[in-house]
Coordinates of C-alpha atoms in Angstrom, one line a residue:
Chain A
M1 CA 2.9 50.4 43.5
L2 CA 3.5 52.3 46.7
P3 CA 3.9 56.1 46.6
L4 CA 7.5 57.2 46.6
H5 CA 9.0 58.0 50.1
S6 CA 5.9 56.7 51.9
P7 CA 6.5 54.1 54.7
F8 CA 5.5 50.6 54.1
Y9 CA 4.8 47.8 56.7
V10 CA 6.3 44.5 56.1
E11 CA 4.4 43.0 59.0
D12 CA 1.0 44.5 58.1
L13 CA -0.1 43.6 54.6
E14 CA -3.4 45.3 54.8
R15 CA -2.1 48.7 56.0
T16 CA 0.5 48.7 53.2
V17 CA -2.0 47.8 50.5
L18 CA -4.3 50.5 51.6
Q19 CA -1.6 53.1 50.9
C20 CA -1.4 52.1 47.3
P21 CA -3.2 54.6 45.0
E22 CA -6.2 53.5 42.9
P23 CA -5.0 52.1 39.6
D24 CA -6.0 53.6 36.3
F25 CA -8.3 52.1 33.8
F26 CA -5.7 50.1 32.0
S27 CA -4.0 48.6 35.0
S28 CA -4.3 44.8 35.2
E29 CA -5.1 44.3 38.9
E30 CA -5.6 46.4 41.9
P31 CA -3.5 45.9 45.0
M32 CA -6.7 45.2 47.0
D33 CA -7.7 42.5 44.6
L34 CA -4.4 40.9 45.1
Y35 CA -4.7 41.2 48.8
Y36 CA -8.1 39.5 48.8
K37 CA -6.7 36.8 46.7
I38 CA -4.0 36.2 49.2
L39 CA -6.5 36.1 51.9
S40 CA -8.6 33.6 50.0
V41 CA -5.5 31.4 49.4
D42 CA -4.6 31.6 53.1
A43 CA -8.1 30.5 54.0
D44 CA -7.9 27.6 51.6
I45 CA -4.5 26.6 53.1
E46 CA -6.1 26.8 56.6
R47 CA -8.9 24.6 55.5
T48 CA -6.8 22.0 53.9
A49 CA -4.3 22.0 56.7
D50 CA -7.0 20.8 59.1
V51 CA -7.4 17.5 57.2
T52 CA -5.2 14.6 58.0
Y53 CA -3.4 13.1 55.0
P54 CA -1.6 9.8 54.8
A55 CA 1.8 9.6 53.2
S56 CA 1.7 8.5 49.6
S57 CA 5.4 7.8 49.0
V58 CA 8.5 7.4 51.1
F59 CA 12.0 8.1 49.7
I60 CA 14.9 6.6 51.6
T61 CA 18.5 7.4 50.8
F62 CA 21.1 4.9 52.1
E63 CA 24.6 5.7 53.1
T64 CA 26.1 3.1 50.8
E65 CA 24.9 1.5 47.5
E66 CA 25.4 -1.9 49.1
M67 CA 22.7 -1.2 51.6
Q68 CA 20.3 -0.1 48.9
R69 CA 20.9 -3.2 46.8
R70 CA 20.3 -5.4 49.8
V71 CA 17.0 -3.8 50.6
L72 CA 15.9 -4.0 47.0
K73 CA 16.9 -7.6 46.7
E74 CA 15.3 -8.7 50.0
M75 CA 12.1 -6.7 49.7
T76 CA 11.2 -7.1 46.0
H77 CA 8.5 -9.7 45.8
P78 CA 6.5 -11.3 42.9
K79 CA 3.3 -9.3 42.4
L80 CA 1.1 -12.4 42.4
S81 CA 2.5 -13.9 45.6
K82 CA 2.3 -11.1 48.0
S83 CA 0.4 -13.2 50.5
V84 CA 3.3 -15.5 51.2
V85 CA 5.7 -12.6 52.0
D86 CA 7.5 -12.9 55.3
S87 CA 5.8 -10.7 57.9
R88 CA 9.0 -9.0 58.9
Y89 CA 9.1 -7.5 55.4
K90 CA 5.6 -6.0 55.8
F91 CA 4.7 -2.6 57.1
E92 CA 1.7 -2.8 59.4
G93 CA 0.6 -5.9 57.5
L94 CA 1.0 -4.2 54.1
V95 CA 3.4 -5.4 51.4
L96 CA 5.2 -2.4 50.2
E97 CA 5.9 -1.8 46.6
I98 CA 9.6 -1.0 46.4
T99 CA 11.3 0.6 43.5
E100 CA 14.5 2.4 42.6
P101 CA 13.5 6.0 42.0
D102 CA 14.8 8.5 39.4
E103 CA 17.2 11.2 40.3
P104 CA 15.8 13.8 42.8
S105 CA 15.5 16.5 40.1
S106 CA 13.3 14.2 38.1
I107 CA 10.7 13.5 40.7
R108 CA 7.3 15.1 40.0
W109 CA 6.3 15.8 43.6
K110 CA 2.8 17.0 42.8
D111 CA 1.8 13.7 41.2
L112 CA 3.1 11.3 43.7
D113 CA -0.2 10.7 45.5
E114 CA -1.8 9.3 42.4
L115 CA -2.4 5.6 42.5
E116 CA -1.5 3.7 39.4
S117 CA -5.0 2.2 39.2
V118 CA -6.2 5.8 38.9
S119 CA -3.6 7.4 36.7
S120 CA -3.4 4.5 34.2
P121 CA -7.0 4.7 32.9
V122 CA -6.5 8.4 32.4
K123 CA -3.3 7.9 30.5
F124 CA -5.0 5.2 28.4
D125 CA -8.0 7.4 27.6
I126 CA -6.0 10.4 26.7
F127 CA -3.6 8.4 24.6
S128 CA -6.4 6.5 22.8
C129 CA -8.2 9.7 22.1
Y130 CA -5.1 11.3 20.8
F131 CA -4.2 8.2 18.7
E132 CA -7.6 7.9 17.1
E133 CA -7.8 11.6 16.5
T134 CA -4.4 11.6 14.8
F135 CA -5.0 8.5 12.6
S136 CA -8.7 9.0 11.9
H137 CA -7.8 11.9 9.5
I138 CA -6.0 9.4 7.3
L139 CA -8.8 7.0 7.2
I140 CA -11.4 9.7 6.7
I141 CA -9.8 10.6 3.4
D142 CA -10.6 7.2 1.9
T143 CA -13.9 6.3 3.6
D144 CA -17.5 7.0 2.6
H145 CA -19.9 9.2 4.6
S146 CA -21.4 6.6 6.9
T147 CA -18.1 5.1 7.8
R148 CA -16.7 8.5 8.5
C149 CA -19.6 9.4 10.8
H150 CA -19.2 6.1 12.6
L151 CA -15.5 6.8 13.0
Y152 CA -16.1 10.3 14.3
D153 CA -18.6 9.0 16.9
H154 CA -16.1 6.4 18.0
V155 CA -13.4 9.0 18.4
R156 CA -15.7 11.4 20.2
A157 CA -16.8 8.8 22.7
H158 CA -13.2 8.1 23.6
C159 CA -12.3 11.8 23.7
V160 CA -15.3 12.7 25.9
R161 CA -14.2 10.1 28.4
G162 CA -10.7 11.3 28.2
C163 CA -11.8 14.9 28.8
Y164 CA -13.9 13.8 31.7
H165 CA -10.9 12.3 33.3
C166 CA -8.8 15.4 32.5
S167 CA -11.5 17.5 34.1
C168 CA -11.5 15.3 37.2
K169 CA -7.8 15.5 37.6
K170 CA -7.9 19.2 37.4
Q171 CA -10.8 19.5 39.8
K172 CA -9.2 17.2 42.2
H173 CA -6.5 19.6 42.9
Y174 CA -8.8 22.6 43.3
M175 CA -11.8 21.3 45.1
V176 CA -10.6 18.7 47.5
S177 CA -13.7 17.6 49.2
D178 CA -16.7 18.6 47.1
F179 CA -16.0 17.2 43.7
D180 CA -17.5 13.8 43.2
C181 CA -15.7 12.3 40.3
Y182 CA -13.7 9.4 39.2
F183 CA -10.7 10.2 41.3
Q184 CA -12.6 10.7 44.5
L185 CA -14.5 7.5 43.9
S186 CA -11.3 5.6 43.3
H187 CA -9.7 6.5 46.6
P188 CA -12.1 8.5 48.7
N189 CA -10.0 8.8 51.8
G190 CA -6.6 7.7 50.6
S191 CA -6.5 4.8 53.1
E192 CA -4.6 2.6 50.7
I193 CA -2.2 5.2 49.5
F194 CA 0.8 4.3 51.5
D195 CA 1.9 1.3 49.6
F196 CA 4.9 2.7 47.8
L197 CA 8.5 2.9 49.0
R198 CA 11.2 4.3 46.8
V199 CA 14.6 3.2 47.7
S200 CA 17.7 4.9 46.4
Y201 CA 21.3 5.2 47.0
R202 CA 22.5 8.8 46.5
Chain B
M1 CA 2.1 22.5 22.5
V2 CA -1.1 20.4 22.1
V3 CA 0.8 17.3 23.3
R4 CA 2.3 19.1 26.2
Y5 CA -1.1 20.4 27.2
L6 CA -2.7 16.9 26.9
T7 CA 0.2 15.3 28.8
S8 CA -0.2 17.8 31.6
F9 CA -3.4 16.2 32.6
E10 CA -1.7 12.9 33.2
S11 CA 0.0 11.9 36.4
H12 CA 3.6 10.9 36.2
I13 CA 5.7 10.2 39.2
D14 CA 8.9 11.3 37.5
E15 CA 10.1 13.3 34.5
T16 CA 11.2 10.1 32.7
S17 CA 7.6 8.9 32.6
Y18 CA 6.3 12.3 31.5
T19 CA 9.0 12.8 28.8
T20 CA 8.3 9.3 27.5
S21 CA 4.6 9.9 27.3
S22 CA 5.1 13.2 25.4
Y23 CA 7.7 11.5 23.2
I24 CA 5.4 8.8 22.1
K25 CA 2.6 11.2 21.3
V26 CA 4.8 13.7 19.4
T27 CA 6.5 10.9 17.5
L28 CA 3.2 9.5 16.3
L29 CA 1.9 12.9 15.3
R30 CA 5.1 13.7 13.4
W31 CA 5.1 10.4 11.6
V32 CA 1.5 10.9 10.5
N33 CA 1.9 14.5 9.5
T34 CA 5.2 14.2 7.7
A35 CA 5.2 10.8 6.0
I36 CA 1.8 9.2 6.0
V37 CA -0.4 12.1 5.1
T38 CA 1.9 13.1 2.3
A39 CA 1.5 9.7 0.8
V40 CA -2.2 9.5 1.3
I41 CA -3.1 12.8 -0.3
S42 CA -0.9 12.2 -3.4
P43 CA -2.8 10.7 -6.3
F44 CA -1.7 7.2 -7.0
A45 CA -1.0 7.7 -10.7
Y46 CA 1.3 10.6 -9.9
T47 CA 3.4 8.8 -7.3
I48 CA 6.6 8.8 -9.4
A49 CA 5.6 11.3 -12.0
D50 CA 7.7 14.3 -12.8
G51 CA 6.4 17.6 -11.5
D52 CA 5.0 18.8 -8.3
Y53 CA 4.0 15.4 -7.0
L54 CA 5.0 12.9 -4.4
I55 CA 8.7 12.6 -5.1
K56 CA 9.1 16.3 -5.2
S57 CA 7.2 16.6 -2.0
V58 CA 9.5 14.1 -0.3
R59 CA 12.5 16.0 -1.6
I60 CA 11.1 19.2 -0.1
L61 CA 10.5 17.5 3.2
F62 CA 14.1 16.3 3.4
T63 CA 15.4 19.7 2.4
A64 CA 13.3 21.3 5.0
E65 CA 14.6 18.9 7.6
L66 CA 18.1 19.7 6.6
A67 CA 17.7 23.5 6.7
Q68 CA 14.7 24.5 8.8
R69 CA 15.5 23.0 12.2
P70 CA 19.2 24.0 12.3
I71 CA 18.3 27.6 11.3
L72 CA 15.6 27.9 13.8
Q73 CA 17.6 26.2 16.6
L74 CA 20.8 28.2 16.0
S75 CA 19.1 31.6 15.5
D76 CA 17.0 31.1 18.7
I77 CA 14.8 34.0 17.7
A78 CA 12.7 34.0 20.9
G79 CA 15.7 33.6 23.1
N80 CA 17.6 36.5 21.5
L81 CA 14.5 38.7 21.6
K82 CA 14.1 38.0 25.3
R83 CA 17.8 38.5 26.1
H84 CA 18.5 41.6 24.0
Y85 CA 15.1 43.4 23.8
F86 CA 12.9 42.5 26.7
A87 CA 15.5 41.9 29.4
P88 CA 17.0 45.4 29.3
R89 CA 13.4 46.7 29.6
A90 CA 12.4 44.4 32.5
K91 CA 10.9 46.1 35.5
D92 CA 13.0 44.4 38.1
Q93 CA 15.9 42.0 38.6
R94 CA 13.8 38.9 39.0
R95 CA 12.0 39.4 35.8
M96 CA 15.2 40.2 34.0
N97 CA 16.8 37.0 35.3
L98 CA 13.9 35.0 34.0
L99 CA 14.3 36.5 30.6
F100 CA 17.8 35.2 30.5
S101 CA 16.7 31.7 31.4
T102 CA 16.5 29.4 28.4
A103 CA 14.4 26.3 27.7
P104 CA 15.8 23.0 29.2
Y105 CA 17.3 20.3 27.1
S106 CA 14.8 17.7 26.2
I107 CA 16.1 14.2 25.3
G108 CA 12.6 13.3 24.2
E109 CA 12.6 16.0 21.5
R110 CA 15.9 14.9 20.2
Y111 CA 14.7 11.3 20.0
T112 CA 11.5 12.4 18.2
D113 CA 13.5 14.2 15.5
V114 CA 15.7 11.2 14.9
T115 CA 12.8 8.7 14.8
K116 CA 10.8 10.9 12.6
L117 CA 13.7 11.2 10.1
L118 CA 14.2 7.5 10.2
F119 CA 10.6 6.8 9.6
L120 CA 10.4 9.2 6.7
T121 CA 13.5 7.6 5.2
C122 CA 12.2 4.1 5.6
F123 CA 8.8 5.0 4.2
Y124 CA 10.1 6.5 1.0
A125 CA 13.6 5.0 0.5
T126 CA 12.4 2.5 -2.1
L127 CA 10.9 5.2 -4.2
F128 CA 13.5 7.9 -3.4
P129 CA 16.8 6.2 -2.7
S130 CA 18.6 9.5 -2.1
A131 CA 16.6 9.7 1.1
W132 CA 19.5 7.7 2.7
F133 CA 22.0 10.4 1.8
F134 CA 19.7 13.2 2.9
S135 CA 19.2 11.3 6.1
A136 CA 22.9 10.9 6.7
A137 CA 23.5 14.6 6.1
I138 CA 20.6 15.6 8.3
L139 CA 21.8 13.4 11.2
F140 CA 25.3 14.9 10.8
V141 CA 23.9 18.4 11.0
Y142 CA 21.6 17.5 13.9
Y143 CA 24.5 16.1 15.9
W144 CA 26.5 19.3 15.7
V145 CA 23.6 21.7 16.1
D146 CA 22.4 19.8 19.2
K147 CA 25.9 19.6 20.6
F148 CA 26.2 23.4 20.3
C149 CA 22.8 24.0 21.9
V150 CA 23.5 21.6 24.7
L151 CA 26.7 23.3 25.5
R152 CA 25.8 26.9 24.8
V153 CA 22.1 27.5 24.6
W154 CA 19.9 25.1 26.5
K155 CA 19.9 24.8 30.3
Q156 CA 20.1 21.4 31.9
G157 CA 16.8 19.6 32.3
P158 CA 15.8 17.0 34.9
K159 CA 18.1 14.0 35.1
I160 CA 15.9 11.2 33.6
N161 CA 16.8 7.6 33.3
G162 CA 17.3 5.5 30.1
N163 CA 13.7 4.5 29.8
I164 CA 13.1 6.7 26.8
S165 CA 15.8 4.9 24.8
I166 CA 14.0 1.6 25.5
Y167 CA 10.8 3.0 23.9
S168 CA 12.9 4.3 21.0
V169 CA 13.9 0.7 20.3
Y170 CA 10.2 0.0 19.6
F171 CA 10.0 3.0 17.2
F172 CA 13.2 1.8 15.4
L173 CA 11.7 -1.6 15.1
M174 CA 8.6 -0.1 13.6
C175 CA 10.7 1.8 11.1
V176 CA 12.2 -1.5 10.1
I177 CA 8.8 -3.0 9.5
T178 CA 7.8 0.2 7.6
Y179 CA 10.8 -0.2 5.3
A180 CA 9.9 -3.9 4.7
V181 CA 6.2 -3.3 4.1
M182 CA 6.5 -0.2 2.0
G183 CA 9.4 -1.7 0.0
T184 CA 7.2 -4.7 -0.9
Y185 CA 4.2 -2.6 -1.9
Y186 CA 6.3 -0.2 -4.0
M187 CA 7.8 -3.2 -5.7
A188 CA 4.4 -4.6 -6.4
M189 CA 2.7 -1.4 -7.5
F190 CA 5.4 -0.1 -9.8
P191 CA 5.1 1.7 -12.3
F192 CA 2.2 3.5 -10.6
D193 CA 0.4 4.4 -13.9
N194 CA -2.7 2.3 -13.7
V195 CA -2.1 1.1 -17.3
C196 CA -1.8 -2.5 -18.5
E197 CA -0.6 -3.6 -21.8
T198 CA -3.1 -5.7 -23.9
D199 CA -2.5 -8.2 -26.7
E200 CA -4.4 -6.1 -29.2
V201 CA -3.0 -3.3 -31.5
V202 CA -4.3 0.2 -31.4
P203 CA -7.4 0.9 -33.6
G204 CA -6.6 2.8 -36.8
D205 CA -8.2 6.0 -35.6
Y206 CA -5.4 6.5 -33.1
V207 CA -2.5 6.2 -35.6
G208 CA -0.6 9.4 -36.0
V209 CA 1.9 11.9 -34.4
Y210 CA 1.0 13.3 -30.9
E211 CA 2.3 16.1 -28.9
L212 CA 3.3 15.3 -25.4
G213 CA 2.9 17.7 -22.5
T214 CA 1.7 21.2 -22.6
N215 CA 4.7 23.0 -24.0
G216 CA 4.8 20.9 -27.2
N217 CA 8.5 20.1 -27.2
A218 CA 8.1 16.3 -27.3
F219 CA 6.3 14.1 -29.8
T220 CA 5.3 10.4 -30.0
Y221 CA 4.2 8.4 -33.0
V222 CA 1.5 5.8 -32.8
S223 CA 1.8 3.3 -35.6
T224 CA -0.5 0.6 -36.8
N225 CA 1.6 -2.0 -34.9
S226 CA 1.6 -0.2 -31.6
K227 CA 0.2 -2.2 -28.6
A228 CA -3.1 -1.0 -27.1
Y229 CA -3.2 -0.3 -23.3
K230 CA -6.2 -0.3 -20.9
Y231 CA -6.9 1.0 -17.4
C232 CA -6.1 -1.4 -14.5
D233 CA -6.0 -0.6 -10.8
Q234 CA -2.5 -1.1 -9.5
D235 CA -3.1 0.2 -6.0
L236 CA -2.8 -3.0 -4.1
F237 CA -2.3 -1.0 -0.8
R238 CA -5.5 0.9 -0.6
Y239 CA -8.2 -0.9 -2.6
K240 CA -7.1 -4.5 -2.9
A241 CA -5.8 -4.7 0.6
A242 CA -3.5 -7.5 -0.3
F243 CA -0.9 -8.3 2.3
P244 CA 1.8 -9.1 1.6
P245 CA 1.3 -8.5 -2.1
F246 CA 2.2 -11.4 -4.4
P247 CA 2.1 -11.5 -8.2
S248 CA -1.0 -13.6 -7.9
D249 CA -2.9 -10.6 -6.5
Q250 CA -3.0 -9.0 -9.9
P251 CA -6.5 -9.1 -11.5
D252 CA -6.8 -11.7 -14.3
G253 CA -6.3 -10.1 -17.6
S254 CA -4.9 -7.0 -16.1
E255 CA -1.4 -7.9 -15.2
W256 CA 1.2 -5.1 -15.2
M257 CA 4.2 -6.6 -13.5
S258 CA 7.4 -7.0 -15.4
E259 CA 9.6 -10.1 -15.3
I260 CA 11.9 -8.5 -12.7
Q261 CA 8.9 -7.7 -10.5
L262 CA 7.6 -11.3 -10.9
K263 CA 10.9 -12.6 -9.9
F264 CA 11.7 -10.4 -6.9
L265 CA 8.3 -9.6 -5.4
P266 CA 7.8 -13.0 -3.8
I267 CA 11.2 -12.6 -2.2
Y268 CA 10.3 -9.2 -0.9
A269 CA 6.9 -10.5 0.4
R270 CA 8.4 -13.4 2.2
S271 CA 11.2 -11.2 3.7
C272 CA 8.5 -8.8 4.8
I273 CA 6.7 -11.6 6.7
G274 CA 10.0 -12.7 8.2
I275 CA 10.9 -9.3 9.4
I276 CA 7.4 -8.7 10.9
S277 CA 7.6 -12.1 12.7
A278 CA 11.1 -11.4 14.0
V279 CA 10.1 -7.9 15.3
G280 CA 6.9 -9.3 16.8
A281 CA 8.9 -12.0 18.6
I282 CA 11.3 -9.3 20.0
V283 CA 8.5 -7.1 21.2
A284 CA 6.6 -10.1 22.7
F285 CA 9.8 -11.2 24.5
R286 CA 10.4 -7.7 25.9
F287 CA 6.8 -7.4 27.0
F288 CA 7.0 -10.7 28.7
I289 CA 10.2 -9.6 30.6
K290 CA 8.7 -6.3 31.6
F291 CA 5.1 -7.2 32.4
A292 CA 4.6 -10.9 32.8
L293 CA 7.8 -12.0 34.6
P294 CA 7.4 -9.7 37.6
L295 CA 4.1 -11.3 38.4
F296 CA 5.6 -14.5 39.5
S297 CA 9.4 -14.0 39.6
R298 CA 11.6 -12.5 42.3
T299 CA 14.0 -11.2 39.6
R300 CA 12.3 -7.8 39.4
Y301 CA 15.4 -6.0 40.7
M302 CA 18.6 -6.7 38.8
S303 CA 21.6 -4.8 40.0
Q304 CA 24.0 -3.6 37.3
G305 CA 27.8 -3.5 37.9
R306 CA 29.6 -3.4 41.2
A307 CA 28.3 -1.5 44.1
N308 CA 29.9 1.9 44.6
E309 CA 32.0 1.9 47.8
E310 CA 31.9 5.6 48.2
A311 CA 29.4 6.7 50.9
F312 CA 26.6 9.2 50.3
S313 CA 27.9 11.6 52.9
D314 CA 31.3 11.6 51.4
V315 CA 30.1 12.9 48.0
H316 CA 29.0 16.5 48.3
E317 CA 27.8 16.8 44.7
I318 CA 24.8 14.4 45.1
V319 CA 21.7 15.6 46.8
G320 CA 18.7 14.3 48.7
Y321 CA 15.0 13.9 47.8
I322 CA 13.7 17.3 48.9
P323 CA 10.1 18.0 47.8
H324 CA 9.8 21.2 45.7
V325 CA 7.7 22.7 43.1
T326 CA 8.5 25.1 40.3
I327 CA 6.1 28.0 40.1
P328 CA 6.1 29.9 36.8
G329 CA 7.5 33.4 37.1
H330 CA 10.2 32.3 39.6
A331 CA 13.7 31.3 38.7
F332 CA 14.1 28.9 41.6
P333 CA 11.8 26.2 42.9
F334 CA 9.8 26.5 46.1
L335 CA 10.4 23.9 48.8
M336 CA 7.4 22.0 50.1
C337 CA 8.9 20.9 53.4
D338 CA 10.5 22.2 56.6
I339 CA 14.2 22.2 56.1
T340 CA 15.1 23.3 59.6
H341 CA 16.6 20.0 60.6
I342 CA 18.5 19.0 57.5
D343 CA 21.8 20.0 56.0
D344 CA 21.5 22.7 53.2
E345 CA 23.8 20.6 51.0
L346 CA 21.0 18.0 50.6
I347 CA 18.9 20.5 48.7
G348 CA 21.5 21.0 46.0
W349 CA 20.8 24.6 45.1
Q350 CA 20.5 28.0 46.7
R351 CA 18.9 31.1 45.5
D352 CA 21.6 33.4 46.8
N353 CA 23.6 33.8 50.0
V354 CA 21.3 36.4 51.5
N355 CA 17.8 35.1 50.9
G356 CA 18.5 31.4 51.1
F357 CA 15.7 29.1 49.9
N358 CA 12.2 29.8 48.7
T359 CA 9.8 27.8 50.9
L360 CA 6.0 27.5 50.8
I361 CA 5.8 27.0 54.5
D362 CA 4.9 30.1 56.5
K363 CA 7.3 30.5 59.4
S364 CA 4.4 31.3 61.7
Q365 CA 2.7 28.0 60.8
K366 CA 5.7 25.8 61.4
N367 CA 4.5 24.5 64.7
R368 CA 1.1 23.7 63.4
M369 CA 2.6 21.9 60.5
A370 CA 4.6 19.8 62.9
E371 CA 1.4 18.7 64.6
N372 CA -0.4 17.9 61.4
P373 CA 2.1 17.6 58.6
A374 CA 0.2 18.8 55.6
F375 CA 3.5 19.5 53.8
S376 CA 6.2 16.9 53.2
Q377 CA 8.6 16.0 56.0
V378 CA 12.3 15.5 55.5
M379 CA 14.5 13.8 58.0
H380 CA 18.2 13.5 58.0
W381 CA 20.4 11.4 60.3
P382 CA 24.0 12.2 59.3
P383 CA 26.5 9.4 59.9
S384 CA 28.6 11.6 62.1
D385 CA 26.0 11.4 64.8
A386 CA 27.0 8.4 66.8
N387 CA 23.7 8.2 68.7
S388 CA 21.6 7.7 65.6
S389 CA 21.5 4.2 64.3
P390 CA 20.0 4.6 60.8
K391 CA 22.1 6.7 58.5
V392 CA 19.4 7.7 56.2
A393 CA 17.5 10.6 54.7
Q394 CA 13.8 10.0 54.8
V395 CA 11.2 12.0 52.9
P396 CA 7.5 11.1 53.5
V397 CA 5.2 12.9 51.1
P398 CA 1.7 13.5 52.4
A399 CA -1.1 13.5 49.9
S400 CA -1.9 17.0 50.7
A401 CA 1.0 18.7 48.9
P402 CA -0.6 18.8 45.5
E403 CA -3.8 20.4 46.8
L404 CA -1.9 23.0 48.7
I405 CA 0.5 23.9 45.9
D406 CA -2.3 24.1 43.4
L407 CA -4.3 26.3 45.6
A408 CA -1.3 28.7 45.6
I409 CA -0.8 28.3 41.9
S410 CA -4.4 28.8 41.0
T411 CA -4.3 32.5 41.8
R412 CA -1.7 34.7 40.2
K413 CA 1.6 32.9 40.9
Q414 CA 3.8 35.9 41.1
K415 CA 1.7 37.6 43.6
V416 CA 1.1 34.6 45.8
K417 CA 4.8 34.2 46.4
G418 CA 4.8 37.5 48.3
R419 CA 2.6 36.0 51.0
F420 CA 5.2 33.5 51.7
S421 CA 8.4 35.5 51.4
N422 CA 9.2 39.0 50.4
L423 CA 6.4 40.9 48.8
F424 CA 7.6 44.2 50.4
S425 CA 11.3 43.7 50.2
R426 CA 11.6 46.1 47.2
S427 CA 14.7 44.4 46.1

């Protein structure tokens, strides 16, 4: 905290931080530590801002519900016959996946760039691990030693895969370009990301 | 908490999907921990015995459901502590405001409680018929407690759609199957004592008067004409694995079923098969409609009801799709887009009249963002503008938003905010 009655500089973060006294032994974080963290975050933002990112989802709000329904009706195609879709309904040759989204307060903006082909295996692995872990305890009560070990191995195999995916997901957000994992392999440059259009009437 | 942590690793495009995923996991966990494990760990021969055995455990479970959750929910211990003890001692206004904030209303949690109760009832109702009355009382209490909390305690959560109720239908159908299956097994395994009557009489050595129990207040007399009994395994569920159980599944020479059981068990068993088949057909039909039909049919979008004639710009209460992120430690979300060119009403909330909106975009970087939009872009063409042809709000979301936001969140959230807005405001 700044000393009482001393001037502080809104424009100059460093000068202000330098005025702060040294914290005592029990203080959680020093102002300078916080300052360096801010610099580090700024550097990360600078670095990531230099990369070009394609759009992952587009939300369109129509003036009337009639307009929204018309678009949904005209542009919703069977999944197996996308090749026969009229070219006027395509965006740069791409058939857009059009859905009616949830309310604005319900959208999870940080997860929108995840392709379904990427997120579904993760969900499956996490769920199967969870399911087996939950129900295996019941079976273990009534099984002999070898069956129990086999069961544990099976559960562990699933859980390890699930954890690996979890780790990938976490890393994806922190280390954009360096981490070579499932997600990066699935869509290395995001070139196929823009295939989703969410149409709503608000 | 475990489920919430696990689900946080999954990617869900909206809160409906996230809530549904948590709901399924929590429900399975509660079903297992409450009903199934209780049955599995109880010795078979003590299933309906007097004393501290299965029936008493089930009664305790129902009593706990009736009392525990309402007491915890109404007393709101953590909330009261935060509001009355920690909030007056908060170091600044922001932290005090946060302490007055409560948990949001979760429809998934409410559904989980109901499905768990229904499953518990269906699982034990044949053995413990008063489960239905307990269940009715608990649902009555839940209704009023939840109503009070929705109106007085919890804050409003995200507006999710009705998807979660569709999944609940599957859970309710599973409860119906559980009732049919468990009812059939309980009918078959009664009287749960692993004892079968033989045609022989007891040997002379056993004739006499015997004390029953440990307190010695009951006696029984074994006469020379008394029938002899032998051990027989009645657990058709675990060791015989007979499904559905019929009277013919009894081992030869070790039959224990009474005439009533012999008469009604086949009816129960066939009904059980019928119910499972019917539920299976319903589930298969629903899966076909949801997953198979969209592959080759154009009927993927079905409008419901008549289109609302009121225009978007005429209704001020409804808002636009404005990308934002909630950062722990802050009462209001942070915007992930430049809102210079849109109407503030589209955002739907405002921190206060003085400070406006929290935004993650540094004002000095706005021009650069315009050249290479790392954050989301929001466009608005109001209908009053005669020159603009499309009257739409458009929100493209670049893939970079998660990376940028998580970079910010990865360091101490409360401090990072200062870089973007008012670290030195001393408010």
